[in-house]
Amino acid sequence: MTDTQQAKADQLMNAQIAWIIAQLDKKTLTKIVREEVDLAFKAAKTLTLNEVVSVDTVKATARRYAIDMDISGAIPELIGEIADRLYNHPGHDKNSFEDLISDQEVAELLDVALEMKALRQRLISEIGGSPLTLNLISDMLYRGIQGFINQGTNMAGSIPGASSLLKLGKSAVSKAAPGLEKSAESSIKKYIAHNTRSIIRQSEKRLEKTIESGEFRQAVLDFWDEIKEQKVASLRRYVTRDELEDAMVTGLEAWKQFRATRYFGNLLDAGVDFFFQKYGETSLDKLVKEMGVTKKMVSDEIMHYAPQAIDALNEKGLIEAALRRRLTPFWHADSTLALL
């Protein structure tokens, strides 16, 4: 290797670097990107998914990011800040519910939900048969009866002598049979509970009939008509900023727990397996077309981000530095210098 060879190699490398950087001009880059994307799509016709990547590789990647990747401790804090911005966003005061979803979309979503007959019937049955529902309705009925009796006592007070007669009767019963009142209360509650089951079963049938006849659907649509013109900000009356943050943080914690389960991992693997079973032998160009990706979309997205990023890197000399790191070993190699 001589100094002349070295100098010539450096000159050639400098010229090459300058040429490459000149190609990054927006107008030239646009032409290059379109040409390369076009060539990439043509090459994609000759390759299948199974040829360029394996199902196990994709599974490993999916698990790495969906399951194994640690969620930074800064995320909960970020969620709090996002919740604050979302809660206080001025757009809530400008947009109504009908600006976000149309009458037709509401009706279609409602129809989809109501068509899930088996799920609907199970939910109605489970809620109606719940001990909590039974106790709640029984308690409401008992308190209603109790209130009616008390109201009758108060009404009796307006009738001369009736109030005294009721008090005398109550006192006599208490003396004659201590605990009878409590026993009667218990019996009444048992009677109500027994009949409540029948009432609930009848109510379930009525509700199902109401749904089948379309009355329930119309009631929901009527409710939508009442609220659709309200601003989204009206929800602030029911949900505070802290409650929104708590819901988002709780959702994150639930996701962290769920993604760590074997069940989620199996679902993830099943999804990848199905994708490869369906598209494994499909050419890449057909695959990206089925995903709705076109050459123009790819080119436009590259040019949407690349020029600004390239200008920033070039301004700081980072592109030239990177090119010198990659090209210097080639131009200074003995095999290259021997050609000069």
Tab-separated table of C-alpha atoms in Angstrom:
chain	number	residue	atom	x	y	z
A	1	MET	CA	0.000	0.000	0.000
A	2	THR	CA	1.407	3.377	-1.004
A	3	ASP	CA	0.514	6.898	0.093
A	4	THR	CA	-0.752	7.549	-3.430
A	5	GLN	CA	-3.097	4.572	-3.208
A	6	GLN	CA	-4.314	5.705	0.209
A	7	ALA	CA	-4.905	9.265	-0.977
A	8	LYS	CA	-6.783	8.057	-4.029
A	9	ALA	CA	-8.911	5.738	-1.863
A	10	ASP	CA	-9.798	8.644	0.446
A	11	GLN	CA	-10.714	10.814	-2.544
A	12	LEU	CA	-12.961	8.114	-3.955
A	13	MET	CA	-14.589	7.555	-0.550
A	14	ASN	CA	-15.213	11.297	-0.122
A	15	ALA	CA	-16.754	11.437	-3.589
A	16	GLN	CA	-18.941	8.451	-2.817
A	17	ILE	CA	-20.140	9.949	0.468
A	18	ALA	CA	-20.906	13.275	-1.207
A	19	TRP	CA	-22.820	11.486	-3.964
A	20	ILE	CA	-24.898	9.467	-1.495
A	21	ILE	CA	-25.769	12.557	0.554
A	22	ALA	CA	-26.764	14.381	-2.640
A	23	GLN	CA	-29.205	11.547	-3.365
A	24	LEU	CA	-31.001	12.404	-0.134
A	25	ASP	CA	-32.320	15.655	-1.594
A	26	LYS	CA	-36.114	15.554	-1.338
A	27	LYS	CA	-36.757	15.545	-5.094
A	28	THR	CA	-34.147	12.861	-5.793
A	29	LEU	CA	-35.150	10.863	-2.720
A	30	THR	CA	-38.783	10.809	-3.845
A	31	LYS	CA	-37.764	9.272	-7.166
A	32	ILE	CA	-35.495	6.719	-5.476
A	33	VAL	CA	-38.147	5.706	-2.944
A	34	ARG	CA	-40.772	5.152	-5.640
A	35	GLU	CA	-38.385	3.094	-7.736
A	36	GLU	CA	-37.233	0.951	-4.817
A	37	VAL	CA	-40.743	0.384	-3.488
A	38	ASP	CA	-41.875	-0.627	-6.985
A	39	LEU	CA	-38.973	-3.084	-7.242
A	40	ALA	CA	-39.712	-4.410	-3.740
A	41	PHE	CA	-43.340	-5.121	-4.692
A	42	LYS	CA	-42.198	-6.893	-7.850
A	43	ALA	CA	-39.792	-9.021	-5.830
A	44	ALA	CA	-42.609	-9.758	-3.360
A	45	LYS	CA	-44.419	-11.651	-6.119
A	46	THR	CA	-41.655	-14.260	-6.072
A	47	LEU	CA	-41.578	-14.764	-2.290
A	48	THR	CA	-44.005	-16.396	0.132
A	49	LEU	CA	-44.452	-15.628	3.803
A	50	ASN	CA	-42.990	-18.994	4.839
A	51	GLU	CA	-39.856	-18.307	2.784
A	52	VAL	CA	-38.957	-15.064	4.504
A	53	VAL	CA	-40.015	-15.739	8.106
A	54	SER	CA	-40.945	-18.758	10.227
A	55	VAL	CA	-43.953	-19.162	12.467
A	56	ASP	CA	-41.698	-19.743	15.492
A	57	THR	CA	-39.818	-16.497	14.828
A	58	VAL	CA	-43.066	-14.529	14.747
A	59	LYS	CA	-44.333	-16.268	17.894
A	60	ALA	CA	-41.117	-15.366	19.702
A	61	THR	CA	-41.433	-11.732	18.626
A	62	ALA	CA	-45.110	-11.557	19.609
A	63	ARG	CA	-44.374	-13.018	23.040
A	64	ARG	CA	-41.385	-10.746	23.528
A	65	TYR	CA	-43.441	-7.599	23.098
A	66	ALA	CA	-46.885	-8.704	24.276
A	67	ILE	CA	-45.816	-10.775	27.299
A	68	ASP	CA	-42.157	-10.473	28.272
A	69	MET	CA	-41.481	-6.777	27.748
A	70	ASP	CA	-41.423	-4.898	31.041
A	71	ILE	CA	-43.888	-2.048	31.403
A	72	SER	CA	-41.934	0.951	32.633
A	73	GLY	CA	-42.739	2.401	36.030
A	74	ALA	CA	-43.235	5.744	34.295
A	75	ILE	CA	-46.290	4.398	32.482
A	76	PRO	CA	-48.758	4.844	35.425
A	77	GLU	CA	-47.585	8.443	35.815
A	78	LEU	CA	-47.982	8.974	32.087
A	79	ILE	CA	-51.482	7.487	32.278
A	80	GLY	CA	-52.362	10.005	34.975
A	81	GLU	CA	-51.180	12.877	32.803
A	82	ILE	CA	-53.054	11.517	29.793
A	83	ALA	CA	-56.206	11.115	31.901
A	84	ASP	CA	-55.921	14.743	32.972
A	85	ARG	CA	-55.531	15.937	29.373
A	86	LEU	CA	-58.397	13.759	28.165
A	87	TYR	CA	-60.711	14.787	30.989
A	88	ASN	CA	-60.153	18.503	30.503
A	89	HIS	CA	-59.925	18.498	26.704
A	90	PRO	CA	-61.896	21.469	25.304
A	91	GLY	CA	-63.287	19.268	22.547
A	92	HIS	CA	-65.717	17.751	25.060
A	93	ASP	CA	-67.502	21.097	25.309
A	94	LYS	CA	-67.766	21.481	21.528
A	95	ASN	CA	-68.835	17.995	20.448
A	96	SER	CA	-72.116	16.276	21.195
A	97	PHE	CA	-72.655	12.516	21.284
A	98	GLU	CA	-74.251	12.575	17.814
A	99	ASP	CA	-71.052	14.136	16.462
A	100	LEU	CA	-69.217	10.970	17.487
A	101	ILE	CA	-71.696	8.324	16.410
A	102	SER	CA	-74.683	8.514	14.050
A	103	ASP	CA	-78.244	7.353	14.633
A	104	GLN	CA	-77.718	4.549	12.118
A	105	GLU	CA	-74.572	3.307	13.868
A	106	VAL	CA	-76.327	3.311	17.249
A	107	ALA	CA	-79.210	1.303	15.783
A	108	GLU	CA	-76.846	-1.175	14.117
A	109	LEU	CA	-74.817	-1.702	17.310
A	110	LEU	CA	-78.033	-2.194	19.279
A	111	ASP	CA	-79.292	-4.736	16.755
A	112	VAL	CA	-76.018	-6.669	16.943
A	113	ALA	CA	-76.268	-6.788	20.746
A	114	LEU	CA	-79.923	-7.859	20.725
A	115	GLU	CA	-79.253	-10.598	18.182
A	116	MET	CA	-77.044	-12.381	20.719
A	117	LYS	CA	-80.096	-14.226	22.003
A	118	ALA	CA	-78.368	-17.011	23.950
A	119	LEU	CA	-76.058	-14.569	25.759
A	120	ARG	CA	-78.948	-12.208	26.433
A	121	GLN	CA	-81.122	-14.926	27.933
A	122	ARG	CA	-78.243	-16.196	30.081
A	123	LEU	CA	-77.553	-12.712	31.438
A	124	ILE	CA	-81.218	-12.101	32.243
A	125	SER	CA	-81.461	-15.497	33.928
A	126	GLU	CA	-78.259	-15.064	35.940
A	127	ILE	CA	-79.172	-11.554	37.097
A	128	GLY	CA	-82.740	-12.540	37.907
A	129	GLY	CA	-81.661	-15.662	39.805
A	130	SER	CA	-78.945	-13.902	41.760
A	131	PRO	CA	-79.379	-13.922	45.552
A	132	LEU	CA	-78.434	-10.257	45.507
A	133	THR	CA	-81.311	-9.464	43.148
A	134	LEU	CA	-83.694	-11.581	45.217
A	135	ASN	CA	-82.692	-9.909	48.491
A	136	LEU	CA	-82.803	-6.447	46.963
A	137	ILE	CA	-86.304	-6.849	45.551
A	138	SER	CA	-87.570	-8.596	48.709
A	139	ASP	CA	-86.220	-5.778	50.844
A	140	MET	CA	-87.809	-3.173	48.578
A	141	LEU	CA	-91.187	-4.925	48.765
A	142	TYR	CA	-90.999	-5.302	52.544
A	143	ARG	CA	-90.106	-1.655	53.020
A	144	GLY	CA	-92.959	-0.719	50.708
A	145	ILE	CA	-95.435	-2.729	52.801
A	146	GLN	CA	-93.964	-1.324	55.987
A	147	GLY	CA	-94.309	2.190	54.639
A	148	PHE	CA	-97.904	1.519	53.634
A	149	ILE	CA	-98.739	0.266	57.150
A	150	ASN	CA	-97.045	3.266	58.735
A	151	GLN	CA	-98.955	5.545	56.403
A	152	GLY	CA	-102.165	3.797	57.463
A	153	THR	CA	-101.262	4.410	61.115
A	154	ASN	CA	-100.696	8.083	60.404
A	155	MET	CA	-104.014	8.286	58.562
A	156	ALA	CA	-105.722	6.670	61.547
A	157	GLY	CA	-104.414	9.509	63.683
A	158	SER	CA	-106.816	11.858	61.943
A	159	ILE	CA	-109.798	9.719	63.002
A	160	PRO	CA	-110.957	10.350	66.606
A	161	GLY	CA	-110.090	7.387	68.821
A	162	ALA	CA	-108.541	5.288	66.052
A	163	SER	CA	-104.946	6.061	67.023
A	164	SER	CA	-105.519	5.046	70.628
A	165	LEU	CA	-107.242	1.852	69.536
A	166	LEU	CA	-104.271	0.890	67.296
A	167	LYS	CA	-101.775	1.568	70.080
A	168	LEU	CA	-103.882	-0.456	72.539
A	169	GLY	CA	-104.088	-3.363	70.121
A	170	LYS	CA	-100.341	-3.305	69.479
A	171	SER	CA	-99.615	-3.188	73.208
A	172	ALA	CA	-101.971	-6.057	73.933
A	173	VAL	CA	-100.373	-8.229	71.248
A	174	SER	CA	-96.887	-7.491	72.588
A	175	LYS	CA	-97.871	-8.452	76.120
A	176	ALA	CA	-99.817	-11.552	75.135
A	177	ALA	CA	-97.140	-12.918	72.829
A	178	PRO	CA	-93.694	-11.357	73.253
A	179	GLY	CA	-91.662	-11.679	70.058
A	180	LEU	CA	-94.764	-12.103	67.935
A	181	GLU	CA	-93.986	-8.900	66.064
A	182	LYS	CA	-90.515	-10.130	65.160
A	183	SER	CA	-91.946	-13.500	64.215
A	184	ALA	CA	-94.535	-11.800	62.023
A	185	GLU	CA	-91.817	-9.678	60.395
A	186	SER	CA	-89.781	-12.805	59.666
A	187	SER	CA	-92.822	-14.593	58.247
A	188	ILE	CA	-93.681	-11.635	56.048
A	189	LYS	CA	-90.107	-11.489	54.720
A	190	LYS	CA	-90.143	-15.234	53.985
A	191	TYR	CA	-93.472	-14.903	52.213
A	192	ILE	CA	-92.163	-11.997	50.149
A	193	ALA	CA	-88.933	-13.857	49.295
A	194	HIS	CA	-90.892	-16.927	48.194
A	195	ASN	CA	-93.176	-14.898	45.968
A	196	THR	CA	-90.351	-12.690	44.720
A	197	ARG	CA	-88.832	-15.677	42.905
A	198	SER	CA	-92.076	-16.119	41.027
A	199	ILE	CA	-92.290	-12.376	40.340
A	200	ILE	CA	-88.737	-12.329	38.994
A	201	ARG	CA	-89.389	-15.315	36.717
A	202	GLN	CA	-92.468	-13.580	35.356
A	203	SER	CA	-90.468	-10.366	34.941
A	204	GLU	CA	-87.785	-12.234	32.997
A	205	LYS	CA	-90.444	-13.513	30.621
A	206	ARG	CA	-91.928	-10.040	30.265
A	207	LEU	CA	-88.487	-8.533	29.590
A	208	GLU	CA	-87.724	-11.191	26.994
A	209	LYS	CA	-91.109	-10.582	25.383
A	210	THR	CA	-90.419	-6.843	25.405
A	211	ILE	CA	-87.097	-7.431	23.630
A	212	GLU	CA	-88.592	-9.801	21.079
A	213	SER	CA	-91.426	-7.385	20.281
A	214	GLY	CA	-89.009	-4.521	19.670
A	215	GLU	CA	-90.278	-2.391	22.581
A	216	PHE	CA	-86.948	-2.555	24.379
A	217	ARG	CA	-85.088	-1.554	21.216
A	218	GLN	CA	-87.378	1.412	20.720
A	219	ALA	CA	-86.958	2.447	24.366
A	220	VAL	CA	-83.164	2.489	23.947
A	221	LEU	CA	-83.448	4.498	20.730
A	222	ASP	CA	-85.786	6.950	22.475
A	223	PHE	CA	-83.220	7.345	25.235
A	224	TRP	CA	-80.551	7.971	22.594
A	225	ASP	CA	-82.758	10.676	21.044
A	226	GLU	CA	-82.938	12.357	24.444
A	227	ILE	CA	-79.179	12.456	25.066
A	228	LYS	CA	-77.574	12.621	21.612
A	229	GLU	CA	-77.578	16.422	21.469
A	230	GLN	CA	-75.872	16.737	24.842
A	231	LYS	CA	-72.209	17.682	24.877
A	232	VAL	CA	-69.672	14.993	25.736
A	233	ALA	CA	-68.648	17.218	28.652
A	234	SER	CA	-71.932	16.229	30.377
A	235	LEU	CA	-70.212	12.976	31.374
A	236	ARG	CA	-68.105	14.989	33.816
A	237	ARG	CA	-71.195	15.098	36.051
A	238	TYR	CA	-70.892	11.348	36.526
A	239	VAL	CA	-67.154	10.653	36.272
A	240	THR	CA	-64.441	12.659	38.026
A	241	ARG	CA	-60.928	13.134	36.746
A	242	ASP	CA	-59.533	10.909	39.538
A	243	GLU	CA	-62.059	8.175	38.762
A	244	LEU	CA	-61.000	8.223	35.104
A	245	GLU	CA	-57.353	7.927	36.096
A	246	ASP	CA	-58.137	5.093	38.536
A	247	ALA	CA	-60.041	3.241	35.793
A	248	MET	CA	-57.131	3.591	33.345
A	249	VAL	CA	-54.529	2.491	35.918
A	250	THR	CA	-56.717	-0.435	36.997
A	251	GLY	CA	-57.132	-1.418	33.356
A	252	LEU	CA	-53.336	-1.389	32.938
A	253	GLU	CA	-52.870	-3.576	36.016
A	254	ALA	CA	-55.544	-5.982	34.791
A	255	TRP	CA	-53.787	-6.190	31.412
A	256	LYS	CA	-50.444	-6.879	33.107
A	257	GLN	CA	-52.009	-9.738	35.062
A	258	PHE	CA	-53.854	-11.137	32.049
A	259	ARG	CA	-50.882	-11.083	29.694
A	260	ALA	CA	-48.853	-13.115	32.216
A	261	THR	CA	-51.322	-16.021	32.118
A	262	ARG	CA	-50.704	-19.175	30.099
A	263	TYR	CA	-54.159	-18.696	28.629
A	264	PHE	CA	-53.157	-15.425	26.933
A	265	GLY	CA	-49.927	-16.965	25.650
A	266	ASN	CA	-51.869	-19.847	24.126
A	267	LEU	CA	-54.278	-17.422	22.456
A	268	LEU	CA	-51.352	-15.465	21.038
A	269	ASP	CA	-49.746	-18.605	19.623
A	270	ALA	CA	-53.074	-19.760	18.188
A	271	GLY	CA	-53.489	-16.440	16.404
A	272	VAL	CA	-50.020	-16.656	14.842
A	273	ASP	CA	-50.573	-20.315	13.857
A	274	PHE	CA	-53.836	-19.447	12.115
A	275	PHE	CA	-52.248	-16.523	10.270
A	276	PHE	CA	-49.510	-18.771	8.893
A	277	GLN	CA	-51.962	-21.534	8.031
A	278	LYS	CA	-53.956	-19.021	6.005
A	279	TYR	CA	-51.129	-17.005	4.465
A	280	GLY	CA	-47.964	-19.112	4.806
A	281	GLU	CA	-47.876	-20.089	1.125
A	282	THR	CA	-49.248	-16.760	-0.096
A	283	SER	CA	-46.939	-14.471	-2.053
A	284	LEU	CA	-45.949	-11.334	-0.157
A	285	ASP	CA	-47.421	-8.962	-2.714
A	286	LYS	CA	-50.817	-10.669	-2.442
A	287	LEU	CA	-50.558	-10.683	1.342
A	288	VAL	CA	-49.888	-6.947	1.632
A	289	LYS	CA	-52.707	-6.247	-0.834
A	290	GLU	CA	-55.122	-8.257	1.308
A	291	MET	CA	-53.966	-6.182	4.268
A	292	GLY	CA	-54.914	-3.085	2.282
A	293	VAL	CA	-51.328	-1.884	1.734
A	294	THR	CA	-50.406	-0.407	-1.654
A	295	LYS	CA	-47.172	0.810	-3.227
A	296	LYS	CA	-48.402	4.388	-3.034
A	297	MET	CA	-49.171	4.055	0.675
A	298	VAL	CA	-45.654	2.782	1.412
A	299	SER	CA	-43.975	5.481	-0.694
A	300	ASP	CA	-46.131	8.248	0.767
A	301	GLU	CA	-45.450	7.188	4.358
A	302	ILE	CA	-41.690	7.007	3.780
A	303	MET	CA	-41.703	10.502	2.264
A	304	HIS	CA	-43.954	11.731	5.054
A	305	TYR	CA	-41.243	11.074	7.650
A	306	ALA	CA	-37.908	10.698	5.821
A	307	PRO	CA	-37.161	14.256	4.572
A	308	GLN	CA	-37.421	15.927	7.968
A	309	ALA	CA	-35.476	13.154	9.693
A	310	ILE	CA	-32.769	13.197	7.007
A	311	ASP	CA	-32.426	16.992	7.181
A	312	ALA	CA	-32.003	16.859	10.963
A	313	LEU	CA	-29.407	14.059	10.800
A	314	ASN	CA	-27.547	15.693	7.926
A	315	GLU	CA	-27.442	19.048	9.670
A	316	LYS	CA	-25.693	17.453	12.639
A	317	GLY	CA	-23.278	15.536	10.384
A	318	LEU	CA	-24.596	12.179	11.573
A	319	ILE	CA	-25.241	10.785	8.078
A	320	GLU	CA	-21.730	11.545	6.881
A	321	ALA	CA	-20.241	10.102	10.061
A	322	ALA	CA	-22.262	6.911	9.654
A	323	LEU	CA	-21.232	6.547	6.013
A	324	ARG	CA	-17.558	7.000	6.897
A	325	ARG	CA	-17.794	4.323	9.600
A	326	ARG	CA	-19.297	1.850	7.132
A	327	LEU	CA	-17.179	2.722	4.047
A	328	THR	CA	-13.734	3.348	5.531
A	329	PRO	CA	-12.978	-0.372	6.171
A	330	PHE	CA	-13.728	-1.098	2.500
A	331	TRP	CA	-11.639	1.743	1.038
A	332	HIS	CA	-8.724	1.102	3.385
A	333	ALA	CA	-8.719	-2.665	2.845
A	334	ASP	CA	-5.609	-4.042	1.170
A	335	SER	CA	-7.725	-5.791	-1.444
A	336	THR	CA	-9.312	-2.477	-2.441
A	337	LEU	CA	-6.024	-0.533	-2.448
A	338	ALA	CA	-4.487	-3.207	-4.629
A	339	LEU	CA	-7.003	-2.285	-7.335
A	340	LEU	CA	-5.900	1.369	-7.367
